[in-house]
Amino acid sequence: MGKKAVASPQGDTSTVRDVAARAGVSASTVSRVLGGTYPVAKATRAKVLKAIRELDYVVNAHARALGGSTNNTVAFVVDDVTGSFYAHIARGVEEQASAEGRLCMLCTTHNDPQRVLAVVETMREQRADAVIVVGGAWDDRAYQDRMTHFAHALDRAGSRLVLVGRPPLGPGVPATVVDYDNEGGAFAMTTHLLSAGHRRVAYLGRVPGLSTSSQRISGFTRAHEMLDVEPDPKLIIDGTFSRGSGYRGMRELLASGAEFSAVFAGTDMVAAGALQALREAGVRVPEDVALAGYDDIPTAIDVYPTLTTVHVPAEELGRAAVRLALHREEFPESQHHVLGTHIVVRDSTRRHGR
């Protein structure tokens, strides 16, 4: 027969001492296993974990926080998880967090930089193992300074700030950066369109002040310069990374009477909205206008014609964010990790009459 459960002086709630008695170890050893801050022999750790399961022991999170250890959670901070691109990053985060024995907490910020700061502060107080902030950063000095402060505060607490799809905060800031070749992807796509014979390429969905958008515009401009084609500023339409913005932006572009033979949309969702506006106006894709997007979300193959786009390894971004943050001592030289992008050519750009 197995060991009989040790009675707890607090009634039905087990304590560290109960777990220690069940496992035949000291209370300090149990604390080391729970905190994960000191090495414990594999066999001893297994005995403690077995006792925890048998006693259904629940860690006192407040006591753990006072003790200075983290709480075995990974926070995923994103503007809006309903977007397919962010959802795929979230899947990668959750899968890797689960594999690492961590609980994943989702926090949404609704495109509010101040809410991002508030959420990061809350996660610091909760002592999450890692706080993963996803999406472009705003060009605001006070915001960057505050994020830098949180990076140092999280580091002192044994946690880690992780920036996904965001530029580094600066030299010496203790943060993990997992990025993708955003500018390179835009450069490759624009080069593809220009090399196909298009000389008036519109860009739809520029978001002023957002790093993601700025990098894509940089790649768009650099491709024009390399092929000695002068981009027309009137063909660059501001907006947001949404379907509605793509629809409105395309209607605005069509109403302006500007000439263009190709459109590079800031995201696939922007492209989907643009496609609807073009169809309503009787403009054929790709016979009259070629159309391309960015991200390679599932929508890209659901629309008709299927969408040429820039592929971003979204799930791997999430997995790498968790892996590098939790094992940063093992990979000190890999704390700024950049994944590659590539274009995927589909029907929306394949036929051009020139």
Coordinates of C-alpha atoms in Angstrom, one line a residue:
M1 CA 0.0 0.0 0.0
G2 CA 1.1 3.6 -0.6
K3 CA 2.0 6.1 2.1
K4 CA -1.0 7.6 4.0
A5 CA -1.5 11.3 3.3
V6 CA -0.1 13.5 6.1
A7 CA -2.7 15.6 7.8
S8 CA -2.3 19.3 7.4
P9 CA -2.6 21.7 10.4
Q10 CA -4.7 23.9 8.0
G11 CA -7.4 21.3 7.4
D12 CA -7.7 20.1 3.8
T13 CA -5.0 22.4 2.4
S14 CA -1.6 20.7 2.2
T15 CA 1.5 22.6 3.1
V16 CA 5.2 22.4 2.0
R17 CA 5.9 20.4 5.2
D18 CA 3.2 17.9 4.2
V19 CA 4.8 17.5 0.8
A20 CA 8.3 17.1 2.4
A21 CA 7.0 14.4 4.8
R22 CA 5.3 12.6 2.0
A23 CA 8.4 12.7 -0.2
G24 CA 10.9 12.0 2.7
V25 CA 12.9 15.1 2.1
S26 CA 13.3 18.5 3.9
A27 CA 11.0 21.4 3.5
S28 CA 13.8 23.4 2.0
T29 CA 14.2 20.8 -0.8
V30 CA 10.6 21.1 -1.6
S31 CA 10.9 24.9 -1.8
R32 CA 13.9 24.5 -4.2
V33 CA 11.9 22.2 -6.5
L34 CA 8.9 24.6 -6.5
G35 CA 11.1 27.7 -7.0
G36 CA 13.3 26.2 -9.6
T37 CA 16.1 28.5 -8.5
Y38 CA 18.5 25.8 -7.2
P39 CA 19.6 22.5 -8.7
V40 CA 17.9 19.4 -7.3
A41 CA 18.8 15.8 -8.1
K42 CA 16.5 14.3 -10.7
A43 CA 15.4 11.4 -8.5
T44 CA 14.7 13.8 -5.6
R45 CA 12.8 16.2 -7.9
A46 CA 10.6 13.3 -9.1
K47 CA 9.8 12.2 -5.6
V48 CA 8.7 15.8 -4.7
L49 CA 6.6 16.2 -7.8
K50 CA 4.9 12.8 -7.1
A51 CA 4.1 13.9 -3.5
I52 CA 2.7 17.2 -4.9
R53 CA 0.4 15.4 -7.2
E54 CA -0.8 12.9 -4.6
L55 CA -1.5 15.6 -2.0
D56 CA -3.0 17.9 -4.7
Y57 CA -0.7 20.6 -3.3
V58 CA -1.4 24.1 -4.6
V59 CA 1.4 26.7 -4.4
N60 CA 0.7 29.8 -2.5
A61 CA 1.4 32.4 -5.2
H62 CA 1.7 35.3 -2.8
A63 CA 4.2 33.5 -0.7
R64 CA 6.1 32.5 -3.8
A65 CA 6.2 36.1 -4.9
L66 CA 7.5 37.2 -1.5
G67 CA 10.2 34.5 -1.8
G68 CA 11.5 36.0 -5.0
S69 CA 10.8 33.2 -7.4
T70 CA 8.7 33.2 -10.6
N71 CA 5.3 31.6 -10.9
N72 CA 5.7 29.2 -13.8
T73 CA 3.6 31.4 -16.2
V74 CA 4.4 33.0 -19.5
A75 CA 2.4 36.2 -20.4
F76 CA 1.5 36.8 -24.0
V77 CA 0.7 40.5 -24.6
V78 CA -0.9 41.4 -27.9
D79 CA -3.1 44.1 -29.4
D80 CA -5.8 41.8 -30.7
V81 CA -5.7 38.1 -30.7
T82 CA -8.6 37.8 -33.1
G83 CA -6.1 38.6 -35.9
S84 CA -4.9 35.4 -37.6
F85 CA -1.3 36.5 -37.7
Y86 CA -1.2 37.1 -33.9
A87 CA -3.3 33.9 -33.3
H88 CA -0.6 31.8 -35.0
I89 CA 2.1 33.4 -32.8
A90 CA 0.0 32.8 -29.8
R91 CA -0.3 29.1 -30.8
G92 CA 3.5 28.9 -30.9
V93 CA 3.9 30.5 -27.5
E94 CA 1.3 28.3 -25.9
E95 CA 2.8 25.1 -27.4
Q96 CA 6.3 25.9 -26.3
A97 CA 5.1 27.1 -22.9
S98 CA 3.2 23.9 -22.3
A99 CA 6.3 21.9 -23.4
E100 CA 8.3 23.8 -20.8
G101 CA 5.8 23.2 -18.1
R102 CA 4.5 26.8 -18.0
L103 CA 1.0 28.2 -18.1
C104 CA 0.3 30.7 -20.8
M105 CA -1.6 33.8 -19.9
L106 CA -3.1 36.0 -22.7
C107 CA -3.3 39.7 -22.3
T108 CA -4.9 42.0 -24.9
T109 CA -4.1 45.7 -25.2
H110 CA -6.5 47.0 -27.9
N111 CA -3.8 49.0 -29.7
D112 CA -3.3 51.2 -26.6
P113 CA 0.5 51.8 -25.8
Q114 CA -0.4 52.8 -22.2
R115 CA -2.3 49.6 -21.7
V116 CA 0.8 47.7 -22.9
L117 CA 2.8 49.4 -20.1
A118 CA 0.1 48.6 -17.5
V119 CA -0.1 44.9 -18.5
V120 CA 3.7 44.6 -18.4
E121 CA 3.7 46.2 -14.9
T122 CA 1.0 43.8 -13.7
M123 CA 2.9 40.8 -15.0
R124 CA 6.1 42.0 -13.3
E125 CA 4.2 42.1 -10.0
Q126 CA 2.9 38.6 -10.7
R127 CA 6.4 37.5 -11.4
A128 CA 5.8 35.8 -14.7
D129 CA 8.7 33.8 -16.0
A130 CA 8.6 35.8 -19.3
V131 CA 6.5 38.7 -20.6
I132 CA 6.2 38.4 -24.4
V133 CA 5.1 41.6 -26.1
V134 CA 4.0 41.1 -29.7
G135 CA 3.6 43.6 -32.6
G136 CA 5.2 46.8 -33.8
A137 CA 6.4 49.4 -31.4
W138 CA 5.3 53.1 -31.5
D139 CA 7.8 55.8 -32.1
D140 CA 7.4 57.5 -28.7
R141 CA 10.4 58.2 -26.5
A142 CA 8.6 58.1 -23.2
Y143 CA 7.0 54.8 -24.1
Q144 CA 10.4 53.3 -25.0
D145 CA 12.0 54.6 -21.8
R146 CA 9.2 53.0 -19.8
M147 CA 9.6 49.7 -21.5
T148 CA 13.3 49.9 -20.9
H149 CA 12.6 50.4 -17.2
F150 CA 10.3 47.3 -17.1
A151 CA 13.0 45.2 -18.9
H152 CA 15.4 46.0 -16.1
A153 CA 12.8 45.5 -13.4
L154 CA 11.8 42.1 -14.8
D155 CA 15.4 41.1 -15.0
R156 CA 16.0 41.9 -11.4
A157 CA 12.9 39.8 -10.5
G158 CA 14.3 36.8 -12.4
S159 CA 11.9 37.3 -15.3
R160 CA 12.4 38.4 -18.9
L161 CA 10.9 40.9 -21.3
V162 CA 10.6 39.4 -24.8
L163 CA 9.9 41.6 -27.8
V164 CA 8.5 39.8 -30.8
G165 CA 8.4 41.7 -34.1
R166 CA 9.7 44.8 -32.4
P167 CA 13.1 46.5 -32.6
P168 CA 15.6 46.2 -29.6
L169 CA 15.3 48.8 -26.9
G170 CA 19.0 49.6 -27.0
P171 CA 22.4 48.3 -26.0
G172 CA 22.6 46.9 -22.5
V173 CA 18.8 46.4 -22.0
P174 CA 18.1 42.9 -20.7
A175 CA 15.5 41.8 -23.2
T176 CA 15.1 39.0 -25.6
V177 CA 14.3 40.1 -29.2
V178 CA 12.7 37.6 -31.6
D179 CA 12.2 39.4 -35.0
Y180 CA 11.7 38.5 -38.6
D181 CA 13.2 40.1 -41.7
N182 CA 10.3 42.6 -42.1
E183 CA 12.1 45.1 -44.4
G184 CA 13.7 42.3 -46.4
G185 CA 10.2 40.7 -47.1
A186 CA 8.8 44.1 -48.3
F187 CA 12.0 44.6 -50.4
A188 CA 11.6 41.1 -52.0
M189 CA 7.9 41.6 -52.8
T190 CA 8.3 45.1 -54.3
T191 CA 11.2 43.8 -56.4
H192 CA 9.0 41.0 -57.6
L193 CA 6.3 43.5 -58.7
L194 CA 8.7 45.9 -60.3
S195 CA 10.6 43.1 -62.1
A196 CA 7.3 41.9 -63.5
G197 CA 7.0 45.2 -65.4
H198 CA 5.0 47.3 -63.0
R199 CA 6.2 50.8 -62.7
R200 CA 3.5 52.4 -60.7
V201 CA 3.1 50.3 -57.5
A202 CA 0.7 51.6 -54.8
Y203 CA 1.3 50.8 -51.2
L204 CA -1.8 50.4 -49.1
G205 CA -2.0 50.6 -45.3
R206 CA 1.0 52.7 -44.1
V207 CA 0.7 53.2 -40.3
P208 CA 2.8 56.3 -39.4
G209 CA 4.9 55.9 -36.3
L210 CA 4.5 52.1 -36.1
S211 CA 7.9 50.2 -36.4
T212 CA 6.4 47.3 -38.4
S213 CA 4.9 49.6 -41.0
S214 CA 8.1 51.8 -41.2
Q215 CA 10.2 48.8 -41.9
R216 CA 7.9 47.6 -44.7
I217 CA 7.9 51.1 -46.3
S218 CA 11.7 51.1 -46.0
G219 CA 11.8 47.9 -48.0
F220 CA 9.3 49.2 -50.5
T221 CA 11.4 52.4 -51.1
R222 CA 14.7 50.5 -51.2
A223 CA 13.5 48.2 -54.0
H224 CA 12.4 51.2 -56.1
E225 CA 15.8 52.8 -55.6
M226 CA 17.7 49.7 -56.5
L227 CA 15.7 49.3 -59.8
D228 CA 15.9 53.0 -60.5
V229 CA 12.1 53.6 -60.3
E230 CA 10.8 56.7 -58.7
P231 CA 8.0 55.9 -56.3
D232 CA 5.0 58.2 -56.4
P233 CA 4.1 59.5 -52.8
K234 CA 0.5 59.9 -53.9
L235 CA 0.3 56.1 -54.3
I236 CA 1.2 55.5 -50.6
I237 CA -2.1 55.4 -48.6
D238 CA -2.2 55.6 -44.8
G239 CA -4.4 53.3 -42.8
T240 CA -4.3 50.5 -40.3
F241 CA -3.6 46.8 -40.6
S242 CA -7.3 45.9 -41.0
R243 CA -9.7 44.6 -43.7
G244 CA -11.8 47.7 -43.4
S245 CA -8.9 50.0 -43.8
G246 CA -7.9 48.2 -46.9
Y247 CA -11.3 48.6 -48.4
R248 CA -11.5 52.3 -47.6
G249 CA -8.0 52.9 -48.8
M250 CA -8.6 51.2 -52.1
R251 CA -11.8 53.1 -52.7
E252 CA -9.8 56.3 -51.9
L253 CA -7.1 55.3 -54.3
L254 CA -9.6 54.5 -57.1
A255 CA -11.5 57.8 -56.6
S256 CA -8.3 59.8 -56.8
G257 CA -7.9 58.8 -60.4
A258 CA -4.2 57.9 -59.9
E259 CA -2.7 55.5 -62.3
F260 CA -1.3 52.2 -60.9
S261 CA -0.9 48.6 -62.1
A262 CA 0.0 46.9 -58.9
V263 CA -0.9 47.2 -55.2
F264 CA 1.3 46.1 -52.3
A265 CA -0.9 45.9 -49.2
G266 CA 0.6 46.2 -45.7
T267 CA -1.0 43.0 -44.5
D268 CA -3.1 40.2 -46.0
M269 CA -6.2 41.5 -44.2
V270 CA -5.6 44.9 -45.9
A271 CA -5.3 43.1 -49.2
A272 CA -8.6 41.3 -48.6
G273 CA -10.4 44.6 -48.1
A274 CA -8.7 46.0 -51.2
L275 CA -9.7 43.0 -53.2
Q276 CA -13.4 43.6 -52.3
A277 CA -13.2 47.3 -53.3
L278 CA -11.5 46.4 -56.6
R279 CA -14.2 43.8 -57.4
E280 CA -17.0 46.3 -56.6
A281 CA -15.4 48.8 -59.0
G282 CA -15.2 46.2 -61.8
V283 CA -11.3 46.1 -61.7
R284 CA -10.0 42.6 -62.4
V285 CA -7.2 41.0 -60.4
P286 CA -4.7 40.3 -61.7
E287 CA -5.7 41.2 -65.3
D288 CA -6.1 44.9 -64.6
V289 CA -4.3 45.3 -61.3
A290 CA -1.8 42.9 -59.5
L291 CA -2.3 42.6 -55.8
A292 CA 0.0 41.4 -53.0
G293 CA -0.1 41.2 -49.2
Y294 CA 2.1 40.4 -46.2
D295 CA 2.0 37.7 -43.5
D296 CA 0.7 34.6 -45.4
I297 CA -2.2 34.0 -43.1
P298 CA -4.8 31.3 -44.1
T299 CA -7.0 34.0 -45.7
A300 CA -4.3 34.3 -48.4
I301 CA -5.5 31.0 -50.0
D302 CA -9.2 31.5 -49.1
V303 CA -9.7 34.6 -51.2
Y304 CA -10.1 34.5 -55.0
P305 CA -7.7 34.9 -56.7
T306 CA -5.3 33.4 -54.2
L307 CA -3.1 36.0 -52.8
T308 CA 0.6 36.5 -53.5
T309 CA 2.2 37.4 -50.1
V310 CA 5.2 37.5 -47.9
H311 CA 5.5 34.4 -45.6
V312 CA 6.3 35.1 -42.0
P313 CA 7.0 32.1 -39.7
A314 CA 4.5 33.1 -37.1
E315 CA 4.3 30.0 -35.0
E316 CA 8.1 29.7 -34.9
L317 CA 8.3 33.3 -33.6
G318 CA 6.1 32.3 -30.7
R319 CA 8.1 29.1 -29.9
A320 CA 11.4 30.9 -30.2
A321 CA 10.3 33.6 -27.9
V322 CA 9.5 31.2 -25.1
R323 CA 12.5 28.9 -25.7
L324 CA 15.1 31.7 -25.8
A325 CA 13.6 33.5 -22.8
L326 CA 13.4 30.5 -20.5
H327 CA 16.9 29.2 -21.5
R328 CA 18.6 32.6 -21.9
E329 CA 21.6 31.4 -19.8
E330 CA 22.1 28.5 -22.3
F331 CA 21.8 30.8 -25.3
P332 CA 23.4 34.2 -24.3
E333 CA 24.5 34.9 -27.8
S334 CA 21.0 34.3 -29.3
Q335 CA 19.0 36.9 -27.5
H336 CA 18.4 38.9 -30.7
H337 CA 17.1 36.2 -33.1
V338 CA 15.9 37.1 -36.6
L339 CA 13.9 34.7 -38.7
G340 CA 13.8 34.8 -42.5
T341 CA 10.8 35.7 -44.7
H342 CA 10.1 34.8 -48.3
I343 CA 7.5 35.6 -50.9
V344 CA 4.9 33.2 -52.0
V345 CA 3.7 33.8 -55.5
R346 CA 0.0 33.0 -56.2
D347 CA -2.7 33.9 -58.7
S348 CA -3.2 37.5 -57.7
T349 CA 0.0 38.6 -59.5
R350 CA 0.6 35.9 -62.0
R351 CA -0.9 37.4 -65.2
H352 CA 0.1 40.8 -66.4
G353 CA -0.7 41.9 -70.0
R354 CA 2.5 43.9 -70.6

